[in-house]
PDB file of C-alpha atoms in Angstrom:
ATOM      1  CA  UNK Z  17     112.693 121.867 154.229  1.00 58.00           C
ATOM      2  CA  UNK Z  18     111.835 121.779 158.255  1.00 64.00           C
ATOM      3  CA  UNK Z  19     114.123 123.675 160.012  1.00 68.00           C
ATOM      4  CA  UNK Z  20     116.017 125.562 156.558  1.00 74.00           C
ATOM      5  CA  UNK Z  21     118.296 122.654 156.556  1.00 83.00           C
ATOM      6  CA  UNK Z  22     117.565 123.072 152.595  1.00 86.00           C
ATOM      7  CA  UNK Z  23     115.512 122.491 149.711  1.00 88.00           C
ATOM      8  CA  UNK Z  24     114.004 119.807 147.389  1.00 90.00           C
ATOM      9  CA  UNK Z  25     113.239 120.567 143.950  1.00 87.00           C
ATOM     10  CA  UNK Z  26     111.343 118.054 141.129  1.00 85.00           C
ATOM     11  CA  UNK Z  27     112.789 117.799 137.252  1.00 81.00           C
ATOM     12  CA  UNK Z  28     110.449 116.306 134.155  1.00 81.00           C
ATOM     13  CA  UNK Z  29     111.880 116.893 131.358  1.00 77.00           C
ATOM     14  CA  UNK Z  30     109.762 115.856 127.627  1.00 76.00           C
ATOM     15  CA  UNK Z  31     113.137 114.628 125.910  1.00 76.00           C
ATOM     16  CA  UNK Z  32     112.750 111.074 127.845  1.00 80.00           C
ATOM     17  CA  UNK Z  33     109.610 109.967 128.193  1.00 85.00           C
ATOM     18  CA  UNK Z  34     108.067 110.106 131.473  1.00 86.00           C
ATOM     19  CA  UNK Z  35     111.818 111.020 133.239  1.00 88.00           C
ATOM     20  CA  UNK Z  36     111.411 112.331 136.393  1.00 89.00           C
ATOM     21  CA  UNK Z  37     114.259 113.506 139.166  1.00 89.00           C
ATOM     22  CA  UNK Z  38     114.589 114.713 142.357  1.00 91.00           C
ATOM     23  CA  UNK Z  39     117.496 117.513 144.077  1.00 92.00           C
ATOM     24  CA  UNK Z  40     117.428 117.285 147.534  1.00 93.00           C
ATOM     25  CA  UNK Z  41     119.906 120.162 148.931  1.00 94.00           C
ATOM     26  CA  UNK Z  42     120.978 120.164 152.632  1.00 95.00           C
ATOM     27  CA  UNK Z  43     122.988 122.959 154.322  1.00 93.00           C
ATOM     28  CA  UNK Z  44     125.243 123.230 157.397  1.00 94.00           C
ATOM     29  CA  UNK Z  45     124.872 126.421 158.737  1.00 91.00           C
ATOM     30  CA  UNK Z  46     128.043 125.922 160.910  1.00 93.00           C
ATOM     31  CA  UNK Z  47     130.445 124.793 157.643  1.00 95.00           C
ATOM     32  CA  UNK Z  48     128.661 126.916 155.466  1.00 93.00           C
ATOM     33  CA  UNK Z  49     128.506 123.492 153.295  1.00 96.00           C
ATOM     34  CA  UNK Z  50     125.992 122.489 150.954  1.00 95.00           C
ATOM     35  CA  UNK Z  51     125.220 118.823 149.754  1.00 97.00           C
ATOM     36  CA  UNK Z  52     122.804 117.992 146.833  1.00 95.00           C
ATOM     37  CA  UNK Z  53     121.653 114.684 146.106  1.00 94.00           C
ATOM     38  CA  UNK Z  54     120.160 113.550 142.561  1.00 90.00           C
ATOM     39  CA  UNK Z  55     118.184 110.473 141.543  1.00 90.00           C
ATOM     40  CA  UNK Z  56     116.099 109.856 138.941  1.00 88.00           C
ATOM     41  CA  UNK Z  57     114.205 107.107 137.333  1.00 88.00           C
ATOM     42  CA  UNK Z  58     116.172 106.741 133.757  1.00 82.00           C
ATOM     43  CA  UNK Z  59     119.861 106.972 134.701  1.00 80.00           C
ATOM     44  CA  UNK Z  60     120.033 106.340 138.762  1.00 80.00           C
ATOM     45  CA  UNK Z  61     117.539 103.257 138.412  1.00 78.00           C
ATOM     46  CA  UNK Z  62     116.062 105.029 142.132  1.00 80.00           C
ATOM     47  CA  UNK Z  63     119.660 105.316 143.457  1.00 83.00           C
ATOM     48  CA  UNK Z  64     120.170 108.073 145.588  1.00 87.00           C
ATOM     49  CA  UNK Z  65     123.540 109.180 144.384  1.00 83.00           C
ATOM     50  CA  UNK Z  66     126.644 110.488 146.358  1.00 89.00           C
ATOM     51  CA  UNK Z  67     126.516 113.939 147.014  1.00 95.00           C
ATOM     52  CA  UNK Z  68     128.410 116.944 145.330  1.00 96.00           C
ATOM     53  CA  UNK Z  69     129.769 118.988 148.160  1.00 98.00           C
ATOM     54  CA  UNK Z  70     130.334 122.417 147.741  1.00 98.00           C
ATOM     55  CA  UNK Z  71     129.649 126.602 149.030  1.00 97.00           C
ATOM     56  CA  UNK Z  72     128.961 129.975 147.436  1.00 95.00           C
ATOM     57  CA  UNK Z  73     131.994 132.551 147.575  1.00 96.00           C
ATOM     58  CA  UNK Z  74     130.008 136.040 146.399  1.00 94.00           C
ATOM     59  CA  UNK Z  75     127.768 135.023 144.081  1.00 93.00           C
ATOM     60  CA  UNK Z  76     129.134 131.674 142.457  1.00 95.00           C
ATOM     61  CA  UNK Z  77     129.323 127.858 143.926  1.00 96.00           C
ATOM     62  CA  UNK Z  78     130.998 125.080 143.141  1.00 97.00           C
ATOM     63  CA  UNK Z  79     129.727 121.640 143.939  1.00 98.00           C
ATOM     64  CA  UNK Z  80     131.905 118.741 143.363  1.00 98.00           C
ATOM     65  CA  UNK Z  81     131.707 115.021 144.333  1.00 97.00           C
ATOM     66  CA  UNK Z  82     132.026 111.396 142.935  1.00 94.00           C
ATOM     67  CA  UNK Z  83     129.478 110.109 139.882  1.00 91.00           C
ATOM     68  CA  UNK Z  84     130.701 107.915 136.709  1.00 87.00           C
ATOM     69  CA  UNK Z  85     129.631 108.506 133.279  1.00 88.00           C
ATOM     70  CA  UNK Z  86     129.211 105.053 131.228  1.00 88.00           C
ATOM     71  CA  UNK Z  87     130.634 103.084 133.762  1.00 88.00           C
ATOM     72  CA  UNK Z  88     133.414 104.912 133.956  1.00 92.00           C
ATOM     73  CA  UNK Z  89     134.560 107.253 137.072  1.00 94.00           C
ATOM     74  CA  UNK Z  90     134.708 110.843 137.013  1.00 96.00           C
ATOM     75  CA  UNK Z  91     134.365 113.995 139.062  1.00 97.00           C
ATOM     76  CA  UNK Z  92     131.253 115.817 138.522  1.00 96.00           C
ATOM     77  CA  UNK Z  93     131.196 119.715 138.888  1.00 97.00           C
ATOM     78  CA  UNK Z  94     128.233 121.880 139.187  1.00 95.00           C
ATOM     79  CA  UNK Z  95     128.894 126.047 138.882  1.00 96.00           C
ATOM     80  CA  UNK Z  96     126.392 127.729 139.971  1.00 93.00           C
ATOM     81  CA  UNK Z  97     126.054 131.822 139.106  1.00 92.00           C
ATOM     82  CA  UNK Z  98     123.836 133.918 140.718  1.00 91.00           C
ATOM     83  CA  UNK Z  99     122.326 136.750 138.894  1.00 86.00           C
ATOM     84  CA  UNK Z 100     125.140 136.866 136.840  1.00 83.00           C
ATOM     85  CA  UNK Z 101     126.535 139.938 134.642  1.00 78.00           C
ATOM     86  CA  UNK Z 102     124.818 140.443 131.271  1.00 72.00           C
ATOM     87  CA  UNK Z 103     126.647 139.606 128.221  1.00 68.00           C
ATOM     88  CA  UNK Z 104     126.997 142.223 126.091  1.00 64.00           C
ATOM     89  CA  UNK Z 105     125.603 140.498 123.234  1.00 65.00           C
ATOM     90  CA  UNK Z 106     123.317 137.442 123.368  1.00 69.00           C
ATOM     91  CA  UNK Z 107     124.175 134.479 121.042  1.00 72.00           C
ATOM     92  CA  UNK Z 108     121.580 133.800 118.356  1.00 76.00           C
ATOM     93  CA  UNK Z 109     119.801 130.790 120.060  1.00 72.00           C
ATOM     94  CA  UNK Z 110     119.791 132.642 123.445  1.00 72.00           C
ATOM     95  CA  UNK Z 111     117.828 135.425 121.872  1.00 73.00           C
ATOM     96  CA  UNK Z 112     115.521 132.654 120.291  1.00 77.00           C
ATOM     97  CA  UNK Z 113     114.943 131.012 123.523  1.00 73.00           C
ATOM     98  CA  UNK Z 114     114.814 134.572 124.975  1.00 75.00           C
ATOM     99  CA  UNK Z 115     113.538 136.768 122.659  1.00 77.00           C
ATOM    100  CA  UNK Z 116     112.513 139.481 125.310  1.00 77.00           C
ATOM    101  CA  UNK Z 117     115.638 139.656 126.495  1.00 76.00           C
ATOM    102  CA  UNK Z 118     114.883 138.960 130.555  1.00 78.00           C
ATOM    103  CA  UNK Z 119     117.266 138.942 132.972  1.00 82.00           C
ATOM    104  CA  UNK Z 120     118.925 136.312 133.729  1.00 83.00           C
ATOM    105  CA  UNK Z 121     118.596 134.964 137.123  1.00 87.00           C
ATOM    106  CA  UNK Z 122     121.232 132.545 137.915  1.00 88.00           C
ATOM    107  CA  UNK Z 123     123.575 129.841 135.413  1.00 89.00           C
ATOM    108  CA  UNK Z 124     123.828 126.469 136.268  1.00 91.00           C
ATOM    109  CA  UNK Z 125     126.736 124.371 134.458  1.00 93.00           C
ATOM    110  CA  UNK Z 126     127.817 120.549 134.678  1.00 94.00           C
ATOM    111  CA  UNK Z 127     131.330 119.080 134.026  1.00 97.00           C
ATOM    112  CA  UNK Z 128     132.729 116.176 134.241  1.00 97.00           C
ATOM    113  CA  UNK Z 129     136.775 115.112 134.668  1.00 98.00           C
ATOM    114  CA  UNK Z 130     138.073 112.195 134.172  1.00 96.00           C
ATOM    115  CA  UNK Z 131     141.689 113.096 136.031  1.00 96.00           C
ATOM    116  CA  UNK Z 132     140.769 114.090 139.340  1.00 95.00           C
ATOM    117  CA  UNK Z 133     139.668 117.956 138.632  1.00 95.00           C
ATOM    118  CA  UNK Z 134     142.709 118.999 136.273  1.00 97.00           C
ATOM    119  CA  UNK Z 135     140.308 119.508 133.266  1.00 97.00           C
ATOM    120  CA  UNK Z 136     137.180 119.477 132.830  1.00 97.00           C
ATOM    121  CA  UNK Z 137     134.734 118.824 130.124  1.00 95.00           C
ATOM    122  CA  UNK Z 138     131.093 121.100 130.241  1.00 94.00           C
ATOM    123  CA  UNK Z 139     128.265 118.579 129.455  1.00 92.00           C
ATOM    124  CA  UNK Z 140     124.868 120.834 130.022  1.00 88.00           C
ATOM    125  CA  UNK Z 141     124.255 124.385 131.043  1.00 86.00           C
ATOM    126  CA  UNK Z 142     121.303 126.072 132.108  1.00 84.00           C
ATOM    127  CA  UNK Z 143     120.431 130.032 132.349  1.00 82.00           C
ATOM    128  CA  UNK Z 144     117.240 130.664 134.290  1.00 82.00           C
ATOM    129  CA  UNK Z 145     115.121 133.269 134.001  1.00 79.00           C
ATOM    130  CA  UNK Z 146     112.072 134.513 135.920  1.00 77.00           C
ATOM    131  CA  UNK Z 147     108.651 134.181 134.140  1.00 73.00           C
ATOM    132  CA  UNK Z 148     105.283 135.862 135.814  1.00 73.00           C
ATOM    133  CA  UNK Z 149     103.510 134.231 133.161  1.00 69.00           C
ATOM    134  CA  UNK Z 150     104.421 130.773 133.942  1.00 68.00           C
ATOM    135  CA  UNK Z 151     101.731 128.249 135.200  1.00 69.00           C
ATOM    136  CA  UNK Z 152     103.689 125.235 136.357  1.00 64.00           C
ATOM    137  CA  UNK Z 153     101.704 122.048 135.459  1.00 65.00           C
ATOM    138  CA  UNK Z 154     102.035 118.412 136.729  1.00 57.00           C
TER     139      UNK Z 154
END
């Protein structure tokens, strides 16, 4: 974004039809805050949600803020890892999904809790990894 007040990215994924979303991520260089806003077209109905408010200590973040989860309110976590360690053996349906082996580049993890951040319950989790060979596609 202008400025390097942050970053917008764009999400389709083929399990819903036609789903679309949008992270916008805004930094304050004087807190060392970041804020990242979702909507979408399935589940936010165009709603800008509230924003999960968080900051990187080394190389992980944590991102928490208000959401609900079938009507019902929770706490929503994002974890963020940045070119995290390697494990030292990759489950079976990483190595499918991965069968060279690359890198990973960063994890990304959501979890909800329904008391306030005393547990929490891991609902999706990403690992990213780079790809030369991509060709990104509309």
């Amino acid at each position: 974004m202008p400025g390097g007040v942050g970053d917008i990215d764009y999400f389709k994924a083929c399990y819903w039809k036609d789903f679309v979303g949008v992270t916008v991520r805004t930094y304050d260089s004087n807190t060392g805050l970041w804020r990242i806003y979702w909507v979408d077209n399935r589940f936010s109905a165009g709603v800008i949600q509230p924003p999960v408010v968080g900051k990187f200590k080394g190389n992980v973040g944590i991102f928490e803020g208000p959401d609900t989860y079938k009507g019902i309110p929770v706490v929503v976590r994002y974890t963020w890892t940045l070119n995290p360690a390697p494990a030292a053996t990759a489950p079976q349906w990483e190595k499918v999904l991965n069968p060279k082996g690359t890198p990973v580049a960063a994890k990304w993890e959501q979890a909800f809790s329904r008391d306030g951040g005393k547990t929490w319950e891991t609902n999706w989790y990403n690992e990213l990894i780079r790809d030369d060979n991509c060709t990104p596609t509309s």
